[in-house]
Amino acid sequence: MGTNQSSAKQYVYDVLETITKRNPNETEFHQAAKEILISLVPVMEKYPIYREQGILERITEPERLITFRVPWVDDNGKVQVNRGFRVQFNSTLGPYKGGLRFHPSVNASIIKFLGLEQIFKNALTGQPIGGGKGGSDFDPKGKSDWEIMRFTQSFMTELYRYIGPDIDVPAGDIGVGAREIGYLFGQYKRIRSGNEAGVLTGKGLGYGGSLVRKEATGYGCVYFVNEMLKSKGLDYEGATVVVSGSGNVAIYAMEKAMQFGAKVVACSDSGGFIYDKNGIDLETVRRLKEVERKRISDYTKEHPQAVYVEGCEKIWTIPCDIALPCATQNEIDEASAKLLVANGVKAVGEGANMPSTLEAIDVFLEAGVLFGPGKAANAGGVAVSALEMSQNSMRFSWRFHEVDDKLQEIMKNIYRDSIQASEEFDHPGNLVVGSNIAGFRKVADAMIAQGVI
Ligand code: GLU
């Protein structure tokens, strides 16, 4: 091992150790940092300037992390208190950009892992957006519409101080969809006494939203996987696909995969999964989850040939050609990855953020499975969010096919840039290494240009 190589490796491990010490018990944040930083060893070796400029120390420390109390009154007149978060991680490329997650598991570790991923993902899109993320440990499950509104308004009553169309632009994530964005936008507008459309993305089409935003993460993931398949002369036609989740990402991943000729046989929610050998009926899933806000188990009432199995992680026992994990972090562990490989999976595209554990990723890469990591494969959502910001600034709306064409081009570019980086740094075809390096270099070079700040 050359001196440069060993010292580059040492540098990366020293930074990882500082992260672990400085952020005790934040396991998800450590995991995301480890995946990214290990990929960057060959870059540190080739370009010592990144080390001289302290780029890794700076890029892994958020510019700021805001936490705040969110008090609200439930339908029984009881006072409830949740915790709100916004991490403004990196503003080198543009205003902080990233979604809000409402889920009981939300804590500083989850928000920081998501924020760190977002920096690199946003850079990969090629658009002028920095990295941020936020949310709350509020659990939307079982809450009435009025409770959702009261909580969301209270959340914005504090968050508004820190955001703005040129400062920080939140959007949705798990538990935050069109309804929540509408309430957040209404409350922001009321406090600010003005219509700053570009302060949030994922808005309704009638008040500044963009066509294709709601479909973008799922469609983008399927487009990205299509590029991976094409590189091996494969396609979706006749392929068996398993998609975990049944939220916004999963629904539109299923729709696009079906349009491309695939047969989607399973999807899930946090309670369990459904398997329909005839192919999932998407209209039923959409109505159950988007309109009636019911459980996925209800699908079998209308489709008796389908089976419901409790325990969402068991979805990975179903043999498939293509797996699209679109539910949540760490939903595929080493054992599930081995099972998928044994059952002949050819491609995995991460619609969710960090759905595969580090061990699972190794299993896929060692088995030669085409693997599209989340920060590349699911970047379509935030990419169309940035297009929504552009349209808001122009006070003009593009047509569906115009946004969809731009989305397809962005996903192709991310694939191309990631493959090129993987080749330049001796890991040809490894999109984990490639996407980390391609995203990193865009941010790091701009950080150097802007000085030590
Ligand atoms: N939450 C999405 C993500 O993980 C979208 C963020 C956005 O549109 O700003 O990228």
Tab-separated table of C-alpha atoms and ligand atoms in Angstrom:
chain	number	residue	atom	x	y	z
A	1	MET	CA	0.000	0.000	0.000
A	2	GLY	CA	1.525	3.361	-1.036
A	3	THR	CA	1.959	6.133	1.554
A	4	ASN	CA	-0.743	8.227	-0.010
A	5	GLN	CA	-3.165	5.346	0.041
A	6	SER	CA	-2.559	4.458	3.680
A	7	SER	CA	-2.726	8.079	4.809
A	8	ALA	CA	-5.886	8.665	2.767
A	9	LYS	CA	-7.450	5.666	4.436
A	10	GLN	CA	-6.249	6.843	7.835
A	11	TYR	CA	-7.744	10.284	7.202
A	12	VAL	CA	-11.136	8.773	6.353
A	13	TYR	CA	-11.108	6.505	9.421
A	14	ASP	CA	-10.037	9.388	11.694
A	15	VAL	CA	-12.973	11.470	10.466
A	16	LEU	CA	-15.324	8.526	10.969
A	17	GLU	CA	-14.063	8.140	14.528
A	18	THR	CA	-14.683	11.819	15.252
A	19	ILE	CA	-18.200	11.473	13.870
A	20	THR	CA	-18.864	8.475	16.124
A	21	LYS	CA	-17.519	10.270	19.204
A	22	ARG	CA	-19.189	13.576	18.513
A	23	ASN	CA	-22.584	12.042	17.741
A	24	PRO	CA	-22.888	9.223	20.282
A	25	ASN	CA	-25.569	6.569	19.717
A	26	GLU	CA	-26.606	8.033	16.359
A	27	THR	CA	-26.315	4.721	14.554
A	28	GLU	CA	-28.150	5.673	11.358
A	29	PHE	CA	-26.006	8.776	10.975
A	30	HIS	CA	-22.835	6.724	11.514
A	31	GLN	CA	-24.042	4.188	8.931
A	32	ALA	CA	-24.705	6.800	6.251
A	33	ALA	CA	-21.386	8.540	6.935
A	34	LYS	CA	-19.490	5.247	6.785
A	35	GLU	CA	-21.011	4.231	3.451
A	36	ILE	CA	-20.121	7.578	1.918
A	37	LEU	CA	-16.675	8.124	3.409
A	38	ILE	CA	-15.314	4.638	2.705
A	39	SER	CA	-16.200	5.171	-0.970
A	40	LEU	CA	-14.135	8.352	-0.930
A	41	VAL	CA	-10.789	6.796	0.048
A	42	PRO	CA	-9.532	6.652	-3.577
A	43	VAL	CA	-10.573	10.287	-4.082
A	44	MET	CA	-8.642	11.419	-0.993
A	45	GLU	CA	-5.680	9.500	-2.323
A	46	LYS	CA	-5.755	11.067	-5.769
A	47	TYR	CA	-6.598	14.623	-4.671
A	48	PRO	CA	-4.835	15.533	-1.387
A	49	ILE	CA	-6.371	19.025	-1.615
A	50	TYR	CA	-9.640	17.712	-0.158
A	51	ARG	CA	-7.764	16.663	2.949
A	52	GLU	CA	-5.771	19.906	3.129
A	53	GLN	CA	-9.049	21.811	2.967
A	54	GLY	CA	-10.648	19.695	5.718
A	55	ILE	CA	-13.519	18.872	3.398
A	56	LEU	CA	-14.579	15.624	5.084
A	57	GLU	CA	-14.577	17.209	8.564
A	58	ARG	CA	-16.662	20.095	7.255
A	59	ILE	CA	-19.076	18.170	5.033
A	60	THR	CA	-20.056	15.769	7.851
A	61	GLU	CA	-20.759	18.534	10.390
A	62	PRO	CA	-24.138	20.243	9.782
A	63	GLU	CA	-24.078	24.002	9.307
A	64	ARG	CA	-26.809	23.980	11.941
A	65	LEU	CA	-29.329	21.664	13.562
A	66	ILE	CA	-32.509	23.247	14.862
A	67	THR	CA	-34.741	21.437	17.345
A	68	PHE	CA	-37.937	22.843	18.719
A	69	ARG	CA	-41.030	22.110	20.779
A	70	VAL	CA	-44.260	21.441	18.890
A	71	PRO	CA	-47.235	21.750	21.257
A	72	TRP	CA	-50.748	20.976	20.013
A	73	VAL	CA	-54.145	19.943	21.382
A	74	ASP	CA	-55.645	16.580	20.348
A	75	ASP	CA	-59.325	15.865	19.656
A	76	ASN	CA	-59.894	14.956	23.327
A	77	GLY	CA	-58.669	18.367	24.468
A	78	LYS	CA	-55.391	16.910	25.753
A	79	VAL	CA	-52.148	18.849	25.287
A	80	GLN	CA	-49.535	16.937	23.300
A	81	VAL	CA	-45.875	17.811	22.818
A	82	ASN	CA	-43.690	16.599	19.954
A	83	ARG	CA	-40.186	17.487	18.931
A	84	GLY	CA	-39.478	19.252	15.644
A	85	PHE	CA	-36.178	19.157	13.722
A	86	ARG	CA	-34.551	20.856	10.785
A	87	VAL	CA	-30.978	20.115	9.828
A	88	GLN	CA	-29.451	22.728	7.503
A	89	PHE	CA	-26.572	20.552	6.487
A	90	ASN	CA	-24.834	22.162	3.537
A	91	SER	CA	-25.648	25.306	1.537
A	92	THR	CA	-22.702	25.253	-0.856
A	93	LEU	CA	-24.712	24.588	-4.004
A	94	GLY	CA	-27.899	26.506	-3.156
A	95	PRO	CA	-30.672	26.883	-0.582
A	96	TYR	CA	-30.977	23.923	1.795
A	97	LYS	CA	-33.370	21.454	0.196
A	98	GLY	CA	-34.927	18.296	1.533
A	99	GLY	CA	-38.121	16.829	2.891
A	100	LEU	CA	-39.887	16.691	6.238
A	101	ARG	CA	-40.601	13.322	7.829
A	102	PHE	CA	-43.375	12.798	10.384
A	103	HIS	CA	-42.831	9.402	12.007
A	104	PRO	CA	-42.432	8.226	15.624
A	105	SER	CA	-38.900	6.974	14.878
A	106	VAL	CA	-37.654	10.481	13.988
A	107	ASN	CA	-34.739	11.705	16.105
A	108	ALA	CA	-31.474	13.599	15.515
A	109	SER	CA	-29.771	10.505	14.102
A	110	ILE	CA	-32.477	9.867	11.493
A	111	ILE	CA	-32.647	13.523	10.472
A	112	LYS	CA	-28.860	13.786	10.176
A	113	PHE	CA	-28.480	10.596	8.134
A	114	LEU	CA	-31.186	11.827	5.786
A	115	GLY	CA	-29.626	15.300	5.635
A	116	LEU	CA	-26.180	13.913	4.830
A	117	GLU	CA	-27.569	11.716	2.056
A	118	GLN	CA	-29.482	14.692	0.720
A	119	ILE	CA	-26.318	16.770	0.160
A	120	PHE	CA	-24.890	14.205	-2.241
A	121	LYS	CA	-28.220	13.322	-3.838
A	122	ASN	CA	-29.034	16.941	-4.548
A	123	ALA	CA	-25.579	17.522	-5.997
A	124	LEU	CA	-26.055	14.521	-8.308
A	125	THR	CA	-29.185	16.101	-9.808
A	126	GLY	CA	-26.971	18.893	-11.169
A	127	GLN	CA	-29.349	21.521	-9.817
A	128	PRO	CA	-28.462	24.465	-7.535
A	129	ILE	CA	-29.703	23.024	-4.237
A	130	GLY	CA	-27.948	22.423	-0.925
A	131	GLY	CA	-28.808	19.675	1.538
A	132	GLY	CA	-31.288	19.764	4.416
A	133	LYS	CA	-33.900	17.603	6.097
A	134	GLY	CA	-36.423	17.897	8.898
A	135	GLY	CA	-39.420	16.423	10.578
A	136	SER	CA	-40.916	15.358	13.845
A	137	ASP	CA	-41.543	12.303	16.009
A	138	PHE	CA	-45.268	12.988	15.541
A	139	ASP	CA	-47.145	9.830	14.499
A	140	PRO	CA	-49.777	10.629	11.839
A	141	LYS	CA	-51.229	7.119	12.058
A	142	GLY	CA	-54.789	7.185	13.428
A	143	LYS	CA	-54.891	10.983	13.737
A	144	SER	CA	-57.936	12.905	12.530
A	145	ASP	CA	-57.637	15.481	9.779
A	146	TRP	CA	-58.112	18.275	12.362
A	147	GLU	CA	-55.310	16.868	14.514
A	148	ILE	CA	-53.012	16.723	11.482
A	149	MET	CA	-53.883	20.345	10.720
A	150	ARG	CA	-53.333	21.577	14.280
A	151	PHE	CA	-50.022	19.748	14.618
A	152	THR	CA	-48.801	20.910	11.214
A	153	GLN	CA	-49.730	24.543	11.898
A	154	SER	CA	-47.909	24.444	15.239
A	155	PHE	CA	-44.863	22.899	13.535
A	156	MET	CA	-44.765	25.704	10.949
A	157	THR	CA	-45.308	28.387	13.593
A	158	GLU	CA	-41.743	27.657	14.707
A	159	LEU	CA	-40.179	26.413	11.453
A	160	TYR	CA	-41.084	29.557	9.470
A	161	ARG	CA	-38.238	31.492	11.172
A	162	TYR	CA	-35.606	29.354	9.510
A	163	ILE	CA	-36.911	28.811	5.961
A	164	GLY	CA	-37.604	30.827	2.789
A	165	PRO	CA	-37.453	30.415	-1.000
A	166	ASP	CA	-33.757	31.439	-1.077
A	167	ILE	CA	-32.812	30.009	2.330
A	168	ASP	CA	-34.284	26.584	2.930
A	169	VAL	CA	-37.067	24.844	1.003
A	170	PRO	CA	-38.696	21.842	2.709
A	171	ALA	CA	-40.918	19.264	0.990
A	172	GLY	CA	-42.501	15.922	1.874
A	173	ASP	CA	-41.067	12.605	3.007
A	174	ILE	CA	-42.604	9.744	5.028
A	175	GLY	CA	-45.843	10.971	6.649
A	176	VAL	CA	-45.815	14.287	4.800
A	177	GLY	CA	-47.772	14.398	1.543
A	178	ALA	CA	-49.942	16.855	-0.364
A	179	ARG	CA	-52.344	17.375	2.553
A	180	GLU	CA	-49.585	18.267	5.031
A	181	ILE	CA	-47.724	20.465	2.531
A	182	GLY	CA	-51.002	22.345	1.942
A	183	TYR	CA	-51.460	23.067	5.669
A	184	LEU	CA	-47.773	23.975	6.083
A	185	PHE	CA	-47.957	26.347	3.135
A	186	GLY	CA	-51.163	27.961	4.391
A	187	GLN	CA	-49.668	28.610	7.818
A	188	TYR	CA	-46.392	29.980	6.404
A	189	LYS	CA	-48.315	32.348	4.132
A	190	ARG	CA	-50.460	33.523	7.019
A	191	ILE	CA	-47.452	34.277	9.236
A	192	ARG	CA	-45.403	35.913	6.483
A	193	SER	CA	-48.324	37.918	5.044
A	194	GLY	CA	-47.227	37.187	1.503
A	195	ASN	CA	-47.292	34.491	-1.119
A	196	GLU	CA	-43.776	33.076	-1.431
A	197	ALA	CA	-44.636	30.045	-3.545
A	198	GLY	CA	-41.064	28.731	-3.634
A	199	VAL	CA	-40.799	28.192	0.127
A	200	LEU	CA	-42.102	24.615	-0.082
A	201	THR	CA	-42.297	22.041	-2.857
A	202	GLY	CA	-44.797	19.277	-3.439
A	203	LYS	CA	-47.587	21.843	-3.371
A	204	GLY	CA	-51.004	21.207	-4.897
A	205	LEU	CA	-51.239	21.874	-8.634
A	206	GLY	CA	-53.727	24.710	-8.052
A	207	TYR	CA	-51.328	26.811	-5.966
A	208	GLY	CA	-47.835	26.528	-7.380
A	209	GLY	CA	-47.199	22.801	-7.488
A	210	SER	CA	-45.452	21.114	-10.405
A	211	LEU	CA	-46.817	18.410	-12.638
A	212	VAL	CA	-44.914	15.123	-12.174
A	213	ARG	CA	-43.735	16.039	-8.622
A	214	LYS	CA	-45.935	13.432	-6.990
A	215	GLU	CA	-44.850	10.750	-9.467
A	216	ALA	CA	-41.206	11.846	-9.612
A	217	THR	CA	-39.457	9.707	-6.988
A	218	GLY	CA	-41.117	6.463	-8.110
A	219	TYR	CA	-40.855	7.192	-11.842
A	220	GLY	CA	-37.268	8.384	-11.417
A	221	CYS	CA	-36.306	5.187	-9.616
A	222	VAL	CA	-37.744	3.059	-12.415
A	223	TYR	CA	-35.973	5.208	-15.048
A	224	PHE	CA	-32.688	4.819	-13.178
A	225	VAL	CA	-33.063	1.040	-12.916
A	226	ASN	CA	-33.885	0.999	-16.618
A	227	GLU	CA	-30.444	2.490	-17.322
A	228	MET	CA	-28.850	-0.212	-15.149
A	229	LEU	CA	-30.803	-2.941	-16.958
A	230	LYS	CA	-29.930	-1.553	-20.398
A	231	SER	CA	-26.216	-1.782	-19.562
A	232	LYS	CA	-26.656	-5.569	-19.395
A	233	GLY	CA	-29.049	-5.848	-22.336
A	234	LEU	CA	-32.036	-6.376	-20.013
A	235	ASP	CA	-35.394	-4.589	-19.653
A	236	TYR	CA	-38.638	-4.576	-17.666
A	237	GLU	CA	-40.717	-6.482	-20.194
A	238	GLY	CA	-42.135	-9.566	-18.466
A	239	ALA	CA	-39.962	-9.072	-15.361
A	240	THR	CA	-41.361	-9.927	-11.932
A	241	VAL	CA	-41.029	-6.947	-9.613
A	242	VAL	CA	-41.442	-6.630	-5.845
A	243	VAL	CA	-41.932	-3.118	-4.470
A	244	SER	CA	-41.933	-2.562	-0.718
A	245	GLY	CA	-44.072	0.217	0.728
A	246	SER	CA	-47.370	1.602	-0.542
A	247	GLY	CA	-46.785	5.311	-0.121
A	248	ASN	CA	-46.067	7.947	-2.693
A	249	VAL	CA	-42.753	6.457	-3.859
A	250	ALA	CA	-43.998	2.857	-4.076
A	251	ILE	CA	-47.254	3.682	-5.887
A	252	TYR	CA	-45.556	5.532	-8.736
A	253	ALA	CA	-42.678	3.062	-8.950
A	254	MET	CA	-45.302	0.347	-9.442
A	255	GLU	CA	-47.163	2.430	-12.023
A	256	LYS	CA	-44.076	3.109	-14.155
A	257	ALA	CA	-42.755	-0.459	-13.857
A	258	MET	CA	-46.157	-1.711	-15.061
A	259	GLN	CA	-46.141	0.774	-17.949
A	260	PHE	CA	-42.748	-0.658	-18.917
A	261	GLY	CA	-44.275	-4.151	-19.105
A	262	ALA	CA	-43.279	-5.551	-15.705
A	263	LYS	CA	-45.510	-7.628	-13.452
A	264	VAL	CA	-45.540	-6.196	-9.918
A	265	VAL	CA	-46.573	-8.991	-7.567
A	266	ALA	CA	-46.159	-7.524	-4.077
A	267	CYS	CA	-46.171	-4.355	-1.992
A	268	SER	CA	-46.386	-3.637	1.729
A	269	ASP	CA	-47.075	-1.272	4.600
A	270	SER	CA	-45.668	-1.214	8.121
A	271	GLY	CA	-48.011	-4.078	9.134
A	272	GLY	CA	-47.284	-6.620	6.419
A	273	PHE	CA	-47.308	-7.323	2.684
A	274	ILE	CA	-49.703	-8.485	0.000
A	275	TYR	CA	-48.771	-10.960	-2.709
A	276	ASP	CA	-50.973	-11.091	-5.786
A	277	LYS	CA	-49.830	-13.679	-8.298
A	278	ASN	CA	-52.023	-12.029	-10.975
A	279	GLY	CA	-50.177	-8.762	-10.521
A	280	ILE	CA	-51.109	-6.003	-8.061
A	281	ASP	CA	-54.196	-3.965	-8.933
A	282	LEU	CA	-52.787	-0.480	-8.511
A	283	GLU	CA	-56.113	1.336	-8.449
A	284	THR	CA	-57.139	-0.607	-5.328
A	285	VAL	CA	-53.829	0.136	-3.562
A	286	ARG	CA	-54.063	3.808	-4.493
A	287	ARG	CA	-57.632	4.162	-3.231
A	288	LEU	CA	-56.921	2.258	0.002
A	289	LYS	CA	-53.780	4.224	0.851
A	290	GLU	CA	-54.247	7.654	-0.743
A	291	VAL	CA	-57.985	8.200	-0.323
A	292	GLU	CA	-59.303	5.923	2.415
A	293	ARG	CA	-56.016	5.865	4.419
A	294	LYS	CA	-56.571	2.190	5.269
A	295	ARG	CA	-54.188	-0.753	5.796
A	296	ILE	CA	-52.802	-2.787	2.892
A	297	SER	CA	-54.367	-5.936	4.446
A	298	ASP	CA	-57.753	-4.647	3.205
A	299	TYR	CA	-56.611	-5.376	-0.369
A	300	THR	CA	-57.443	-9.075	0.056
A	301	LYS	CA	-61.112	-8.242	0.788
A	302	GLU	CA	-61.458	-7.039	-2.807
A	303	HIS	CA	-58.947	-9.455	-4.342
A	304	PRO	CA	-59.454	-12.845	-2.667
A	305	GLN	CA	-56.773	-14.503	-4.818
A	306	ALA	CA	-54.153	-12.322	-3.087
A	307	VAL	CA	-52.557	-13.273	0.210
A	308	TYR	CA	-51.679	-10.989	3.103
A	309	VAL	CA	-48.713	-11.862	5.302
A	310	GLU	CA	-47.969	-10.064	8.555
A	311	GLY	CA	-44.452	-8.640	8.950
A	312	CYS	CA	-43.373	-6.288	6.182
A	313	GLU	CA	-39.734	-7.499	6.068
A	314	LYS	CA	-40.931	-10.909	4.847
A	315	ILE	CA	-41.742	-9.336	1.474
A	316	TRP	CA	-38.147	-10.122	0.452
A	317	THR	CA	-38.885	-13.874	0.582
A	318	ILE	CA	-40.828	-13.504	-2.681
A	319	PRO	CA	-38.729	-14.460	-5.729
A	320	CYS	CA	-38.344	-11.568	-8.183
A	321	ASP	CA	-36.166	-10.264	-11.004
A	322	ILE	CA	-36.186	-6.683	-9.765
A	323	ALA	CA	-36.552	-5.463	-6.167
A	324	LEU	CA	-37.496	-1.858	-5.484
A	325	PRO	CA	-37.316	-1.119	-1.744
A	326	CYS	CA	-39.506	1.975	-1.398
A	327	ALA	CA	-40.493	1.829	2.287
A	328	THR	CA	-37.859	2.972	4.787
A	329	GLN	CA	-34.281	2.720	6.087
A	330	ASN	CA	-32.673	-0.650	6.830
A	331	GLU	CA	-35.600	-2.684	5.514
A	332	ILE	CA	-33.243	-5.121	3.729
A	333	ASP	CA	-30.729	-6.767	6.040
A	334	GLU	CA	-28.019	-9.264	5.169
A	335	ALA	CA	-30.346	-12.287	5.462
A	336	SER	CA	-32.989	-10.701	3.184
A	337	ALA	CA	-30.305	-9.730	0.672
A	338	LYS	CA	-28.985	-13.314	0.603
A	339	LEU	CA	-32.498	-14.609	0.068
A	340	LEU	CA	-33.100	-12.187	-2.807
A	341	VAL	CA	-29.824	-13.275	-4.417
A	342	ALA	CA	-30.611	-16.976	-3.914
A	343	ASN	CA	-33.991	-16.367	-5.556
A	344	GLY	CA	-32.296	-14.863	-8.613
A	345	VAL	CA	-32.758	-11.091	-8.242
A	346	LYS	CA	-31.012	-9.255	-11.080
A	347	ALA	CA	-31.432	-5.616	-10.060
A	348	VAL	CA	-32.169	-3.648	-6.897
A	349	GLY	CA	-33.185	0.030	-7.059
A	350	GLU	CA	-33.519	1.945	-3.809
A	351	GLY	CA	-36.612	4.164	-3.920
A	352	ALA	CA	-36.331	4.756	-0.164
A	353	ASN	CA	-33.419	6.369	1.655
A	354	MET	CA	-30.828	3.809	2.847
A	355	PRO	CA	-33.199	0.799	2.725
A	356	SER	CA	-30.277	-1.655	2.548
A	357	THR	CA	-27.909	-2.159	5.467
A	358	LEU	CA	-24.155	-1.968	4.767
A	359	GLU	CA	-23.989	-5.784	4.967
A	360	ALA	CA	-26.888	-6.147	2.505
A	361	ILE	CA	-25.157	-3.837	0.019
A	362	ASP	CA	-22.026	-6.008	0.205
A	363	VAL	CA	-24.113	-9.116	-0.514
A	364	PHE	CA	-25.603	-7.503	-3.648
A	365	LEU	CA	-22.292	-6.172	-4.925
A	366	GLU	CA	-20.426	-9.423	-4.327
A	367	ALA	CA	-23.149	-11.387	-6.120
A	368	GLY	CA	-22.894	-9.056	-9.135
A	369	VAL	CA	-26.484	-7.818	-8.747
A	370	LEU	CA	-27.119	-4.451	-10.411
A	371	PHE	CA	-27.481	-2.131	-7.420
A	372	GLY	CA	-28.826	1.430	-7.586
A	373	PRO	CA	-28.230	3.220	-4.259
A	374	GLY	CA	-30.912	5.588	-2.978
A	375	LYS	CA	-28.997	8.805	-3.351
A	376	ALA	CA	-28.852	8.155	-7.087
A	377	ALA	CA	-31.963	6.051	-7.733
A	378	ASN	CA	-34.407	8.134	-5.704
A	379	ALA	CA	-33.066	11.570	-6.652
A	380	GLY	CA	-35.963	12.124	-9.063
A	381	GLY	CA	-38.200	13.467	-6.294
A	382	VAL	CA	-35.933	16.247	-5.209
A	383	ALA	CA	-34.951	16.896	-8.835
A	384	VAL	CA	-38.555	17.713	-9.730
A	385	SER	CA	-38.807	19.726	-6.504
A	386	ALA	CA	-35.996	21.888	-7.884
A	387	LEU	CA	-37.945	22.153	-11.151
A	388	GLU	CA	-40.944	23.264	-9.076
A	389	MET	CA	-38.756	26.000	-7.556
A	390	SER	CA	-37.717	27.100	-11.055
A	391	GLN	CA	-41.330	27.268	-12.207
A	392	ASN	CA	-42.312	29.253	-9.098
A	393	SER	CA	-39.528	31.759	-9.792
A	394	MET	CA	-40.665	32.105	-13.398
A	395	ARG	CA	-44.354	32.213	-12.360
A	396	PHE	CA	-44.941	29.736	-15.129
A	397	SER	CA	-45.837	26.025	-15.355
A	398	TRP	CA	-44.401	23.429	-17.668
A	399	ARG	CA	-46.583	20.721	-19.178
A	400	PHE	CA	-46.504	17.115	-17.928
A	401	HIS	CA	-44.327	15.781	-20.722
A	402	GLU	CA	-41.909	18.706	-20.406
A	403	VAL	CA	-41.244	17.941	-16.732
A	404	ASP	CA	-41.185	14.197	-17.359
A	405	ASP	CA	-38.631	14.638	-20.177
A	406	LYS	CA	-36.424	16.711	-17.879
A	407	LEU	CA	-36.756	14.074	-15.143
A	408	GLN	CA	-35.707	11.304	-17.534
A	409	GLU	CA	-32.718	13.311	-18.679
A	410	ILE	CA	-31.663	14.018	-15.085
A	411	MET	CA	-31.874	10.325	-14.135
A	412	LYS	CA	-29.807	9.387	-17.204
A	413	ASN	CA	-27.203	12.003	-16.305
A	414	ILE	CA	-26.972	10.753	-12.723
A	415	TYR	CA	-26.453	7.229	-14.015
A	416	ARG	CA	-23.807	8.372	-16.515
A	417	ASP	CA	-21.908	10.535	-13.983
A	418	SER	CA	-21.949	7.746	-11.396
A	419	ILE	CA	-20.730	5.110	-13.854
A	420	GLN	CA	-17.973	7.433	-15.075
A	421	ALA	CA	-16.806	8.094	-11.501
A	422	SER	CA	-16.868	4.359	-10.723
A	423	GLU	CA	-14.628	3.746	-13.738
A	424	GLU	CA	-12.250	6.617	-13.005
A	425	PHE	CA	-11.727	5.317	-9.465
A	426	ASP	CA	-11.299	1.627	-10.326
A	427	HIS	CA	-14.670	0.255	-9.258
A	428	PRO	CA	-16.298	-0.076	-12.690
A	429	GLY	CA	-20.066	-0.510	-12.444
A	430	ASN	CA	-20.147	0.002	-8.658
A	431	LEU	CA	-22.819	2.692	-8.356
A	432	VAL	CA	-22.381	3.026	-4.581
A	433	VAL	CA	-18.817	4.199	-5.032
A	434	GLY	CA	-19.651	6.044	-8.261
A	435	SER	CA	-22.598	8.055	-6.936
A	436	ASN	CA	-20.819	8.953	-3.701
A	437	ILE	CA	-17.780	10.189	-5.609
A	438	ALA	CA	-19.721	12.030	-8.327
A	439	GLY	CA	-21.934	13.800	-5.755
A	440	PHE	CA	-19.025	14.529	-3.425
A	441	ARG	CA	-16.813	16.145	-6.040
A	442	LYS	CA	-19.488	18.612	-7.149
A	443	VAL	CA	-19.932	19.820	-3.549
A	444	ALA	CA	-16.278	19.611	-2.485
A	445	ASP	CA	-14.988	21.616	-5.446
A	446	ALA	CA	-17.561	24.354	-4.791
A	447	MET	CA	-16.652	24.329	-1.066
A	448	ILE	CA	-13.018	24.941	-1.963
A	449	ALA	CA	-14.038	27.809	-4.247
A	450	GLN	CA	-16.063	29.408	-1.457
A	451	GLY	CA	-13.316	29.249	1.197
A	452	VAL	CA	-13.310	27.823	4.700
A	453	ILE	CA	-16.780	28.715	5.977
B	1	GLU	N1	-37.920	13.555	0.717
B	1	GLU	C1	-37.483	13.436	-0.636
B	1	GLU	C2	-36.062	12.909	-0.667
B	1	GLU	O1	-35.690	12.106	0.161
B	1	GLU	C3	-37.732	14.682	-1.452
B	1	GLU	C4	-37.103	15.934	-0.946
B	1	GLU	C5	-37.539	17.178	-1.705
B	1	GLU	O2	-38.330	17.094	-2.636
B	1	GLU	O3	-37.059	18.252	-1.312
B	1	GLU	O4	-35.279	13.234	-1.507
